[in-house]
Amino acid sequence: MTARPPIAMLAELTHRCPLSCPYCSNPLELARIDQEIDTETWKSVFRQAADLGVLQLHLSGGEPASRRDLVELVQAARDAGLYINLITSGIGLSERRLNELDAAGLDHIQLSLQGTDAEMADQIGGYKGGFKRKMQVAEWIKAIGFPLTLNAVLHRRNLHQLPRAIEMALEMGARRIEVATVQFHGWALKNRDTLMPTREQAREADTIVIEARARLRGKLVIDYVPADYHSDYPKRCMGGWGTTGLNVTPEGKVLPCHAAETIPHLVFDNVKETPLHKIWYEGSAFQAYRGTDWMQDPCKSCERKTVDFGGCRCQAMAIVGDANAVDPVCIKSPHHGALQVQADAHACAEGQDLIYRSAPGKPVPETVE
Ligand code: SF4
Ligand code: FES
C-alpha cells in the first residue's frame, strides 16, 4: 500500500508525571529523565514532521509540563507551522507559564479529568490536592481564552459521574469533551478487575452520550470511545496502522501507536539516527500492519476490513498472543465469546484495590515556573 503523509504526531515529551493513574497507557518500563531526547532534537523532529505533512502536534507525556523547556518547544513547533495541542493534567502549570505558552503560540489545551470531585479525582490520580489545583488551572485556561477539550477517562469507579463531567465541560467553556472509556493497555491491564465497567454501565454511558449530543448540538462536541470489551466490532485503532498518525517516545523511538512496543517482533527506528520521512515511509514497524495485505481471515475476506482495519494490533497481541490475529473484540473472532465472559468476570470482581505505579497520596509538588 502506498502511504499518504500523516496528519498528526503525538510527541511524548517525557514519562515523568505527578499523577499515578491506575489506567496509565504508558509502558510498564518508563523512560528515565537521562534517556529523554534533548530540546534541539525535539525541535528538529517538529521541523521534519511539518516537512512530512503533519498538521497537528499533540504534546503529551507523562505530564508534558514536567519538561522545563516546554515553552521553547511550543515556540519551535509554532515556527515550524504546526497546530499545537497540549495534553495535560494541569499539574505543573502556573498562570505565568500558561501566559508564556500562549505567547509562544500554543493553540489548544486538552485537560484530563480523573473525577468530578476531589474525593474521586484525587483517589484515581493518586495525588492529594490535584483536583483543587486542576480547577484553578481550568480557570486560568478560560481567562486566557485557550480553546479547551476536557478529557474524561471513565471506568467502573467513576462512570456514574459522566453527566456531571459533561456539565463541567460546559462550565469551563470547553468546546469539546472526549468521553473515553478506559482502554486496557500498559499499566491499565493490571487494574482490569477494578476498572472494567459492567455491561449495564457501558450501555448507560451510550445512552447518556446520545442524549447529551442531541441536547448540546452546536454548544459542545462529544467524542466518545465506548467500552470495547463489551462491543461486537473493534475500534479503528489509530485510524488504521501507519495511516494518519505517529508517536515519538521520550527516547526518540517512532511508533505507529502508543502501545506498539508490546509487539515483540517489531523493530522501531529512532529520530536520533533516522530521518522521520524515511521512518514513516520505509520503517519496518510502519510497514508491518499498514493497509490490508497483512490480514488473514476472517478480516481478509470481510466487508469491514477498510472500516476498522482489523481493530487493534496491540489488543490482539495482549489477549490472543498474536498481533496478526483479528482483534478479539470482533464478533467474527474465535476468541470473541471468551473475551465477553472474561470482561463480565473482570466487571464483577469485588474487593480489589487499585494498583498504582507509585504510592498514592504524594504531596502536591511545586509548579515549574
Ligand atoms: Fe473488522 Fe476483521 Fe472483524 Fe471484519 S473480521 S469486522 S475487518 S476485525
Ligand atoms: Fe496499538 Fe491499537 S494500541 S494498534
mmCIF file of C-alpha atoms and ligand atoms in Angstrom:
data_model
loop_
_atom_site.group_PDB
_atom_site.id
_atom_site.type_symbol
_atom_site.label_atom_id
_atom_site.label_comp_id
_atom_site.label_asym_id
_atom_site.label_seq_id
_atom_site.Cartn_x
_atom_site.Cartn_y
_atom_site.Cartn_z
ATOM 1 C CA MET A 1 0.000 0.000 0.000
ATOM 2 C CA THR A 2 1.284 3.481 -0.838
ATOM 3 C CA ALA A 3 1.235 5.526 2.331
ATOM 4 C CA ARG A 4 -0.103 9.041 2.493
ATOM 5 C CA PRO A 5 1.519 11.629 4.764
ATOM 6 C CA PRO A 6 0.490 11.527 8.425
ATOM 7 C CA ILE A 7 -1.866 14.203 9.745
ATOM 8 C CA ALA A 8 -0.970 14.087 13.426
ATOM 9 C CA MET A 9 2.062 13.420 15.580
ATOM 10 C CA LEU A 10 1.972 12.643 19.289
ATOM 11 C CA ALA A 11 5.181 13.782 20.966
ATOM 12 C CA GLU A 12 5.562 12.052 24.326
ATOM 13 C CA LEU A 13 7.940 14.621 25.759
ATOM 14 C CA THR A 14 8.533 12.734 28.997
ATOM 15 C CA HIS A 15 7.214 9.843 31.030
ATOM 16 C CA ARG A 16 7.598 11.855 34.241
ATOM 17 C CA CYS A 17 4.224 12.621 35.788
ATOM 18 C CA PRO A 18 2.992 13.802 39.187
ATOM 19 C CA LEU A 19 -0.109 11.594 38.899
ATOM 20 C CA SER A 20 -0.228 7.798 39.132
ATOM 21 C CA CYS A 21 -3.462 6.983 37.288
ATOM 22 C CA PRO A 22 -4.127 3.233 37.512
ATOM 23 C CA TYR A 23 -5.156 3.173 33.815
ATOM 24 C CA CYS A 24 -1.971 4.796 32.523
ATOM 25 C CA SER A 25 -1.338 3.618 28.966
ATOM 26 C CA ASN A 26 2.377 4.331 29.094
ATOM 27 C CA PRO A 27 4.641 1.263 29.000
ATOM 28 C CA LEU A 28 5.398 -0.678 32.169
ATOM 29 C CA GLU A 29 9.058 0.313 31.790
ATOM 30 C CA LEU A 30 9.129 4.121 31.760
ATOM 31 C CA ALA A 31 11.854 6.219 30.137
ATOM 32 C CA ARG A 32 14.169 7.857 32.682
ATOM 33 C CA ILE A 33 14.934 11.579 32.558
ATOM 34 C CA ASP A 34 18.504 10.906 31.330
ATOM 35 C CA GLN A 35 17.077 8.940 28.366
ATOM 36 C CA GLU A 36 14.843 11.791 27.155
ATOM 37 C CA ILE A 37 15.833 13.423 23.875
ATOM 38 C CA ASP A 38 17.023 16.993 24.233
ATOM 39 C CA THR A 39 15.473 20.292 23.195
ATOM 40 C CA GLU A 40 17.350 20.606 19.893
ATOM 41 C CA THR A 41 16.425 17.078 18.811
ATOM 42 C CA TRP A 42 12.738 17.752 19.508
ATOM 43 C CA LYS A 43 12.958 20.995 17.521
ATOM 44 C CA SER A 44 14.426 19.071 14.595
ATOM 45 C CA VAL A 45 11.666 16.449 14.898
ATOM 46 C CA PHE A 46 8.999 19.172 14.735
ATOM 47 C CA ARG A 47 10.545 20.656 11.564
ATOM 48 C CA GLN A 48 10.793 17.199 9.999
ATOM 49 C CA ALA A 49 7.177 16.467 10.933
ATOM 50 C CA ALA A 50 5.960 19.652 9.277
ATOM 51 C CA ASP A 51 8.006 18.825 6.142
ATOM 52 C CA LEU A 52 6.473 15.348 6.150
ATOM 53 C CA GLY A 53 2.965 16.831 6.089
ATOM 54 C CA VAL A 54 1.953 16.647 9.756
ATOM 55 C CA LEU A 55 -0.586 19.358 10.587
ATOM 56 C CA GLN A 56 -1.377 18.713 14.262
ATOM 57 C CA LEU A 57 1.156 18.217 17.022
ATOM 58 C CA HIS A 58 -0.052 16.762 20.311
ATOM 59 C CA LEU A 59 2.381 17.365 23.176
ATOM 60 C CA SER A 60 1.870 14.637 25.687
ATOM 61 C CA GLY A 61 3.593 12.504 28.313
ATOM 62 C CA GLY A 62 3.582 11.571 31.164
ATOM 63 C CA GLU A 63 2.981 15.185 32.012
ATOM 64 C CA PRO A 64 4.497 17.457 29.338
ATOM 65 C CA ALA A 65 4.579 20.359 31.825
ATOM 66 C CA SER A 66 7.308 18.407 33.626
ATOM 67 C CA ARG A 67 9.676 19.465 30.795
ATOM 68 C CA ARG A 68 11.305 22.765 31.747
ATOM 69 C CA ASP A 69 11.795 23.594 28.053
ATOM 70 C CA LEU A 70 8.059 23.293 27.246
ATOM 71 C CA VAL A 71 7.634 26.956 26.250
ATOM 72 C CA GLU A 72 10.714 26.775 23.995
ATOM 73 C CA LEU A 73 9.383 23.600 22.376
ATOM 74 C CA VAL A 74 5.989 25.206 21.729
ATOM 75 C CA GLN A 75 7.737 28.191 20.139
ATOM 76 C CA ALA A 76 9.728 25.834 17.885
ATOM 77 C CA ALA A 77 6.605 23.934 16.856
ATOM 78 C CA ARG A 78 4.880 27.223 16.075
ATOM 79 C CA ASP A 79 7.878 28.312 13.958
ATOM 80 C CA ALA A 80 7.558 25.003 12.081
ATOM 81 C CA GLY A 81 3.929 25.881 11.281
ATOM 82 C CA LEU A 82 2.263 23.135 13.340
ATOM 83 C CA TYR A 83 -1.083 23.387 15.149
ATOM 84 C CA ILE A 84 -0.165 22.638 18.771
ATOM 85 C CA ASN A 85 -2.314 20.862 21.337
ATOM 86 C CA LEU A 86 -1.070 20.381 24.908
ATOM 87 C CA ILE A 87 -2.397 17.242 26.614
ATOM 88 C CA THR A 88 -2.044 17.853 30.338
ATOM 89 C CA SER A 89 -3.349 17.094 33.815
ATOM 90 C CA GLY A 90 -2.794 20.774 34.565
ATOM 91 C CA ILE A 91 -0.435 19.917 37.427
ATOM 92 C CA GLY A 92 2.767 21.851 36.971
ATOM 93 C CA LEU A 93 1.167 24.754 35.096
ATOM 94 C CA SER A 94 1.162 28.168 36.740
ATOM 95 C CA GLU A 95 -0.724 31.189 35.453
ATOM 96 C CA ARG A 96 2.555 32.745 34.336
ATOM 97 C CA ARG A 97 3.575 29.630 32.433
ATOM 98 C CA LEU A 98 0.200 29.423 30.694
ATOM 99 C CA ASN A 99 0.610 33.039 29.571
ATOM 100 C CA GLU A 100 4.081 32.202 28.255
ATOM 101 C CA LEU A 101 2.670 29.215 26.369
ATOM 102 C CA ASP A 102 0.003 31.463 24.905
ATOM 103 C CA ALA A 103 2.614 33.974 23.767
ATOM 104 C CA ALA A 104 4.723 31.145 22.293
ATOM 105 C CA GLY A 105 1.822 30.051 20.096
ATOM 106 C CA LEU A 106 0.061 27.191 21.875
ATOM 107 C CA ASP A 107 -3.241 26.669 20.042
ATOM 108 C CA HIS A 108 -5.271 24.326 22.222
ATOM 109 C CA ILE A 109 -5.312 22.551 25.590
ATOM 110 C CA GLN A 110 -6.700 19.128 26.403
ATOM 111 C CA LEU A 111 -7.213 18.852 30.148
ATOM 112 C CA SER A 112 -7.631 15.442 31.741
ATOM 113 C CA LEU A 113 -10.316 14.789 34.333
ATOM 114 C CA GLN A 114 -9.892 11.853 36.744
ATOM 115 C CA GLY A 115 -13.194 12.511 38.530
ATOM 116 C CA THR A 116 -15.729 15.286 39.021
ATOM 117 C CA ASP A 117 -14.974 15.865 42.730
ATOM 118 C CA ALA A 118 -11.838 15.940 44.827
ATOM 119 C CA GLU A 119 -12.537 12.624 46.521
ATOM 120 C CA MET A 120 -12.781 10.679 43.258
ATOM 121 C CA ALA A 121 -10.188 12.636 41.257
ATOM 122 C CA ASP A 122 -7.503 12.578 43.932
ATOM 123 C CA GLN A 123 -8.049 8.890 44.599
ATOM 124 C CA ILE A 124 -7.858 7.920 40.913
ATOM 125 C CA GLY A 125 -4.913 10.221 40.158
ATOM 126 C CA GLY A 126 -3.160 9.090 43.336
ATOM 127 C CA TYR A 127 -2.472 12.736 44.080
ATOM 128 C CA LYS A 128 -3.829 14.604 47.100
ATOM 129 C CA GLY A 129 -4.805 18.168 46.245
ATOM 130 C CA GLY A 130 -4.652 17.543 42.499
ATOM 131 C CA PHE A 131 -8.337 18.253 41.805
ATOM 132 C CA LYS A 132 -8.225 21.649 43.535
ATOM 133 C CA ARG A 133 -5.187 22.651 41.549
ATOM 134 C CA LYS A 134 -6.736 21.391 38.282
ATOM 135 C CA MET A 135 -9.834 23.537 38.864
ATOM 136 C CA GLN A 136 -7.579 26.561 39.367
ATOM 137 C CA VAL A 137 -5.734 25.774 36.128
ATOM 138 C CA ALA A 138 -9.091 25.426 34.316
ATOM 139 C CA GLU A 139 -9.986 28.959 35.434
ATOM 140 C CA TRP A 140 -6.692 30.338 34.091
ATOM 141 C CA ILE A 141 -7.200 28.481 30.797
ATOM 142 C CA LYS A 142 -10.659 30.021 30.455
ATOM 143 C CA ALA A 143 -9.427 33.519 31.365
ATOM 144 C CA ILE A 144 -6.619 33.373 28.791
ATOM 145 C CA GLY A 145 -9.070 32.057 26.210
ATOM 146 C CA PHE A 146 -7.372 28.830 25.096
ATOM 147 C CA PRO A 147 -9.707 26.553 23.136
ATOM 148 C CA LEU A 148 -10.245 23.665 25.554
ATOM 149 C CA THR A 149 -11.123 19.987 25.326
ATOM 150 C CA LEU A 150 -11.929 18.152 28.546
ATOM 151 C CA ASN A 151 -10.763 14.553 28.525
ATOM 152 C CA ALA A 152 -12.709 12.342 30.943
ATOM 153 C CA VAL A 153 -11.461 8.774 31.304
ATOM 154 C CA LEU A 154 -14.306 6.623 32.582
ATOM 155 C CA HIS A 155 -14.375 3.221 34.222
ATOM 156 C CA ARG A 156 -16.381 1.233 36.721
ATOM 157 C CA ARG A 157 -15.500 3.516 39.649
ATOM 158 C CA ASN A 158 -16.491 6.831 38.054
ATOM 159 C CA LEU A 159 -18.888 6.129 35.168
ATOM 160 C CA HIS A 160 -21.773 7.434 37.288
ATOM 161 C CA GLN A 161 -20.070 10.854 37.125
ATOM 162 C CA LEU A 162 -20.451 11.165 33.340
ATOM 163 C CA PRO A 163 -23.431 13.605 33.454
ATOM 164 C CA ARG A 164 -21.509 15.889 35.839
ATOM 165 C CA ALA A 165 -18.377 15.696 33.643
ATOM 166 C CA ILE A 166 -20.427 16.975 30.703
ATOM 167 C CA GLU A 167 -21.771 19.833 32.845
ATOM 168 C CA MET A 168 -18.241 20.693 33.941
ATOM 169 C CA ALA A 169 -17.083 20.889 30.321
ATOM 170 C CA LEU A 170 -19.813 23.494 29.699
ATOM 171 C CA GLU A 171 -18.906 25.436 32.846
ATOM 172 C CA MET A 172 -15.238 25.512 31.859
ATOM 173 C CA GLY A 173 -16.114 26.875 28.429
ATOM 174 C CA ALA A 174 -14.780 23.757 26.671
ATOM 175 C CA ARG A 175 -15.734 23.334 23.024
ATOM 176 C CA ARG A 176 -15.319 19.592 23.175
ATOM 177 C CA ILE A 177 -15.310 16.746 25.676
ATOM 178 C CA GLU A 178 -13.699 13.427 24.989
ATOM 179 C CA VAL A 179 -15.540 10.721 26.901
ATOM 180 C CA ALA A 180 -13.087 7.831 26.815
ATOM 181 C CA THR A 181 -13.911 4.530 28.441
ATOM 182 C CA VAL A 182 -10.658 3.164 29.776
ATOM 183 C CA GLN A 183 -8.614 1.176 27.239
ATOM 184 C CA PHE A 184 -6.650 -1.709 28.653
ATOM 185 C CA HIS A 185 -3.050 -1.179 27.581
ATOM 186 C CA GLY A 186 0.113 -0.726 29.634
ATOM 187 C CA TRP A 187 -0.449 -0.316 33.351
ATOM 188 C CA ALA A 188 -4.259 -0.443 32.919
ATOM 189 C CA LEU A 189 -4.062 -4.203 32.320
ATOM 190 C CA LYS A 190 -3.077 -4.628 35.969
ATOM 191 C CA ASN A 191 -6.309 -2.954 37.079
ATOM 192 C CA ARG A 192 -8.898 -4.669 34.901
ATOM 193 C CA ASP A 193 -10.640 -6.202 37.922
ATOM 194 C CA THR A 194 -11.180 -2.776 39.452
ATOM 195 C CA LEU A 195 -11.768 -0.640 36.376
ATOM 196 C CA MET A 196 -13.727 -2.810 33.922
ATOM 197 C CA PRO A 197 -17.196 -1.299 33.559
ATOM 198 C CA THR A 198 -20.182 -3.599 33.735
ATOM 199 C CA ARG A 199 -22.170 -4.240 30.567
ATOM 200 C CA GLU A 200 -25.024 -2.191 32.085
ATOM 201 C CA GLN A 201 -22.726 0.749 32.777
ATOM 202 C CA ALA A 202 -21.417 0.593 29.198
ATOM 203 C CA ARG A 203 -24.969 0.684 27.783
ATOM 204 C CA GLU A 204 -25.937 3.503 30.146
ATOM 205 C CA ALA A 205 -22.934 5.544 29.008
ATOM 206 C CA ASP A 206 -24.045 5.009 25.373
ATOM 207 C CA THR A 207 -27.486 6.393 26.267
ATOM 208 C CA ILE A 208 -26.128 9.400 28.174
ATOM 209 C CA VAL A 209 -23.838 10.316 25.261
ATOM 210 C CA ILE A 210 -26.618 10.012 22.656
ATOM 211 C CA GLU A 211 -28.946 12.204 24.741
ATOM 212 C CA ALA A 212 -26.261 14.816 25.519
ATOM 213 C CA ARG A 213 -25.135 15.019 21.873
ATOM 214 C CA ALA A 214 -28.698 15.835 20.803
ATOM 215 C CA ARG A 215 -29.265 18.323 23.636
ATOM 216 C CA LEU A 216 -25.937 20.138 23.246
ATOM 217 C CA ARG A 217 -25.652 20.233 19.445
ATOM 218 C CA GLY A 218 -23.877 23.462 18.455
ATOM 219 C CA LYS A 219 -22.645 24.032 22.059
ATOM 220 C CA LEU A 220 -20.392 21.114 22.850
ATOM 221 C CA VAL A 221 -18.864 18.390 20.699
ATOM 222 C CA ILE A 222 -18.800 14.999 22.435
ATOM 223 C CA ASP A 223 -16.219 12.477 21.227
ATOM 224 C CA TYR A 224 -16.870 9.034 22.613
ATOM 225 C CA VAL A 225 -14.690 5.957 22.985
ATOM 226 C CA PRO A 226 -17.049 3.155 24.126
ATOM 227 C CA ALA A 227 -16.134 0.173 26.282
ATOM 228 C CA ASP A 228 -14.831 -2.059 23.517
ATOM 229 C CA TYR A 229 -14.629 -5.317 25.528
ATOM 230 C CA HIS A 230 -18.438 -5.145 25.583
ATOM 231 C CA SER A 231 -18.770 -4.350 21.856
ATOM 232 C CA ASP A 232 -19.289 -6.546 18.798
ATOM 233 C CA TYR A 233 -16.900 -4.722 16.491
ATOM 234 C CA PRO A 234 -13.477 -3.291 17.293
ATOM 235 C CA LYS A 235 -12.366 0.304 17.093
ATOM 236 C CA ARG A 236 -10.379 1.563 14.110
ATOM 237 C CA CYS A 237 -7.270 1.950 16.200
ATOM 238 C CA MET A 238 -5.042 4.929 15.307
ATOM 239 C CA GLY A 239 -7.319 5.499 12.306
ATOM 240 C CA GLY A 240 -5.557 2.494 10.752
ATOM 241 C CA TRP A 241 -1.941 1.472 11.406
ATOM 242 C CA GLY A 242 0.555 3.807 9.702
ATOM 243 C CA THR A 243 -2.286 5.736 8.091
ATOM 244 C CA THR A 244 -2.872 9.030 9.880
ATOM 245 C CA GLY A 245 -0.563 9.366 12.848
ATOM 246 C CA LEU A 246 2.696 8.502 14.560
ATOM 247 C CA ASN A 247 4.054 8.663 18.119
ATOM 248 C CA VAL A 248 7.510 9.687 19.218
ATOM 249 C CA THR A 249 8.562 8.378 22.639
ATOM 250 C CA PRO A 250 10.626 10.362 25.183
ATOM 251 C CA GLU A 251 13.728 8.475 23.984
ATOM 252 C CA GLY A 252 13.030 9.281 20.314
ATOM 253 C CA LYS A 253 11.641 5.947 19.148
ATOM 254 C CA VAL A 254 8.965 6.355 16.490
ATOM 255 C CA LEU A 255 5.922 4.130 16.955
ATOM 256 C CA PRO A 256 2.792 3.531 14.865
ATOM 257 C CA CYS A 257 0.754 3.657 18.130
ATOM 258 C CA HIS A 258 1.474 4.214 21.807
ATOM 259 C CA ALA A 259 1.411 0.507 22.722
ATOM 260 C CA ALA A 260 3.315 -0.834 19.693
ATOM 261 C CA GLU A 261 6.329 -1.786 21.823
ATOM 262 C CA THR A 262 4.220 -4.596 23.317
ATOM 263 C CA ILE A 263 4.513 -6.393 19.957
ATOM 264 C CA PRO A 264 7.830 -8.162 20.427
ATOM 265 C CA HIS A 265 8.800 -8.830 16.803
ATOM 266 C CA LEU A 266 8.632 -5.170 15.744
ATOM 267 C CA VAL A 267 11.782 -3.053 15.476
ATOM 268 C CA PHE A 268 11.494 0.703 15.963
ATOM 269 C CA ASP A 269 13.656 3.372 14.382
ATOM 270 C CA ASN A 270 14.857 6.365 16.388
ATOM 271 C CA VAL A 271 14.832 10.009 15.301
ATOM 272 C CA LYS A 272 18.383 10.317 16.634
ATOM 273 C CA GLU A 273 19.561 8.058 13.794
ATOM 274 C CA THR A 274 16.957 8.059 11.033
ATOM 275 C CA PRO A 275 15.039 10.897 9.331
ATOM 276 C CA LEU A 276 11.328 10.954 10.160
ATOM 277 C CA HIS A 277 10.381 10.832 6.474
ATOM 278 C CA LYS A 278 12.287 7.575 5.997
ATOM 279 C CA ILE A 279 10.796 6.064 9.163
ATOM 280 C CA TRP A 280 7.222 6.849 8.077
ATOM 281 C CA TYR A 281 7.535 5.564 4.509
ATOM 282 C CA GLU A 282 10.110 2.782 4.878
ATOM 283 C CA GLY A 283 10.360 1.801 8.557
ATOM 284 C CA SER A 284 9.630 -1.884 9.074
ATOM 285 C CA ALA A 285 7.302 -1.250 12.046
ATOM 286 C CA PHE A 286 5.123 1.056 9.949
ATOM 287 C CA GLN A 287 5.053 -1.372 7.036
ATOM 288 C CA ALA A 288 4.098 -4.323 9.263
ATOM 289 C CA TYR A 289 0.339 -3.661 9.508
ATOM 290 C CA ARG A 290 -0.247 -0.813 7.074
ATOM 291 C CA GLY A 291 -3.216 -1.372 4.776
ATOM 292 C CA THR A 292 -4.803 -4.807 4.375
ATOM 293 C CA ASP A 293 -2.105 -7.029 2.777
ATOM 294 C CA TRP A 294 -1.032 -8.465 6.163
ATOM 295 C CA MET A 295 -4.526 -9.714 7.011
ATOM 296 C CA GLN A 296 -5.626 -13.294 7.334
ATOM 297 C CA ASP A 297 -9.218 -14.495 7.589
ATOM 298 C CA PRO A 298 -11.725 -13.514 8.844
ATOM 299 C CA CYS A 299 -10.504 -9.947 8.178
ATOM 300 C CA LYS A 300 -9.060 -10.725 4.722
ATOM 301 C CA SER A 301 -12.486 -11.524 3.276
ATOM 302 C CA CYS A 302 -14.525 -9.151 5.467
ATOM 303 C CA GLU A 303 -16.514 -6.227 4.100
ATOM 304 C CA ARG A 304 -15.404 -4.086 7.069
ATOM 305 C CA LYS A 305 -11.688 -4.532 6.510
ATOM 306 C CA THR A 306 -11.160 -0.938 5.380
ATOM 307 C CA VAL A 307 -13.587 0.325 8.026
ATOM 308 C CA ASP A 308 -11.705 -0.873 11.117
ATOM 309 C CA PHE A 309 -8.527 -2.380 9.591
ATOM 310 C CA GLY A 310 -8.943 -5.463 11.749
ATOM 311 C CA GLY A 311 -9.114 -3.454 15.003
ATOM 312 C CA CYS A 312 -6.243 -3.030 17.403
ATOM 313 C CA ARG A 313 -2.990 -4.978 16.820
ATOM 314 C CA CYS A 314 -1.851 -4.414 20.389
ATOM 315 C CA GLN A 315 -5.114 -5.764 21.792
ATOM 316 C CA ALA A 316 -4.771 -8.878 19.604
ATOM 317 C CA MET A 317 -1.241 -9.279 20.977
ATOM 318 C CA ALA A 318 -2.254 -8.722 24.618
ATOM 319 C CA ILE A 319 -5.271 -11.023 24.625
ATOM 320 C CA VAL A 320 -4.644 -13.632 21.936
ATOM 321 C CA GLY A 321 -0.846 -13.508 21.950
ATOM 322 C CA ASP A 322 -0.755 -12.892 18.178
ATOM 323 C CA ALA A 323 -0.590 -9.392 16.691
ATOM 324 C CA ASN A 324 -1.608 -10.789 13.277
ATOM 325 C CA ALA A 325 -4.908 -12.104 14.610
ATOM 326 C CA VAL A 326 -8.281 -10.428 14.295
ATOM 327 C CA ASP A 327 -8.963 -8.152 17.279
ATOM 328 C CA PRO A 328 -10.746 -10.456 19.794
ATOM 329 C CA VAL A 329 -13.404 -7.771 20.342
ATOM 330 C CA CYS A 330 -14.743 -8.623 16.869
ATOM 331 C CA ILE A 331 -17.753 -10.901 16.765
ATOM 332 C CA LYS A 332 -16.031 -12.852 13.957
ATOM 333 C CA SER A 333 -13.022 -13.652 16.152
ATOM 334 C CA PRO A 334 -12.909 -17.194 17.569
ATOM 335 C CA HIS A 335 -11.954 -15.503 20.874
ATOM 336 C CA HIS A 336 -14.918 -13.099 20.973
ATOM 337 C CA GLY A 337 -17.106 -15.253 23.258
ATOM 338 C CA ALA A 338 -14.266 -15.903 25.699
ATOM 339 C CA LEU A 339 -13.471 -12.187 25.805
ATOM 340 C CA GLN A 340 -17.063 -11.318 26.671
ATOM 341 C CA VAL A 341 -17.028 -13.864 29.503
ATOM 342 C CA GLN A 342 -13.684 -12.501 30.669
ATOM 343 C CA ALA A 343 -14.981 -8.890 30.541
ATOM 344 C CA ASP A 344 -18.008 -9.819 32.639
ATOM 345 C CA ALA A 345 -15.756 -11.618 35.127
ATOM 346 C CA HIS A 346 -13.487 -8.554 35.443
ATOM 347 C CA ALA A 347 -16.568 -6.338 35.808
ATOM 348 C CA CYS A 348 -17.931 -8.495 38.658
ATOM 349 C CA ALA A 349 -14.665 -8.838 40.570
ATOM 350 C CA GLU A 350 -15.021 -7.372 44.042
ATOM 351 C CA GLY A 351 -12.829 -6.011 46.769
ATOM 352 C CA GLN A 352 -9.841 -5.194 44.612
ATOM 353 C CA ASP A 353 -7.584 -2.270 45.463
ATOM 354 C CA LEU A 354 -6.228 -0.007 42.751
ATOM 355 C CA ILE A 355 -2.647 -0.807 41.842
ATOM 356 C CA TYR A 356 -0.632 2.379 41.343
ATOM 357 C CA ARG A 357 2.733 2.844 39.684
ATOM 358 C CA SER A 358 3.878 4.500 42.872
ATOM 359 C CA ALA A 359 2.351 5.154 46.279
ATOM 360 C CA PRO A 360 -0.746 7.385 46.135
ATOM 361 C CA GLY A 361 -1.106 10.460 48.304
ATOM 362 C CA LYS A 362 2.098 12.117 47.131
ATOM 363 C CA PRO A 363 2.254 15.754 48.273
ATOM 364 C CA VAL A 364 1.469 18.457 45.719
ATOM 365 C CA PRO A 365 4.794 19.334 44.057
ATOM 366 C CA GLU A 366 5.936 22.843 43.281
ATOM 367 C CA THR A 367 4.773 24.219 39.940
ATOM 368 C CA VAL A 368 7.510 24.724 37.372
ATOM 369 C CA GLU A 369 7.970 28.472 36.805
HETATM 370 FE FE1 SF4 B 1 -13.064 -5.830 11.318
HETATM 371 FE FE2 SF4 B 1 -11.692 -8.097 10.874
HETATM 372 FE FE3 SF4 B 1 -13.882 -8.133 12.391
HETATM 373 FE FE4 SF4 B 1 -14.094 -7.735 9.769
HETATM 374 S S1 SF4 B 1 -13.361 -9.596 10.772
HETATM 375 S S2 SF4 B 1 -15.180 -6.601 11.371
HETATM 376 S S3 SF4 B 1 -12.223 -6.500 9.369
HETATM 377 S S4 SF4 B 1 -11.960 -7.031 12.835
HETATM 378 FE FE1 FES B 2 -1.545 -0.363 19.081
HETATM 379 FE FE2 FES B 2 -4.221 -0.256 18.904
HETATM 380 S S1 FES B 2 -2.911 0.437 20.547
HETATM 381 S S2 FES B 2 -2.793 -0.814 17.348
#
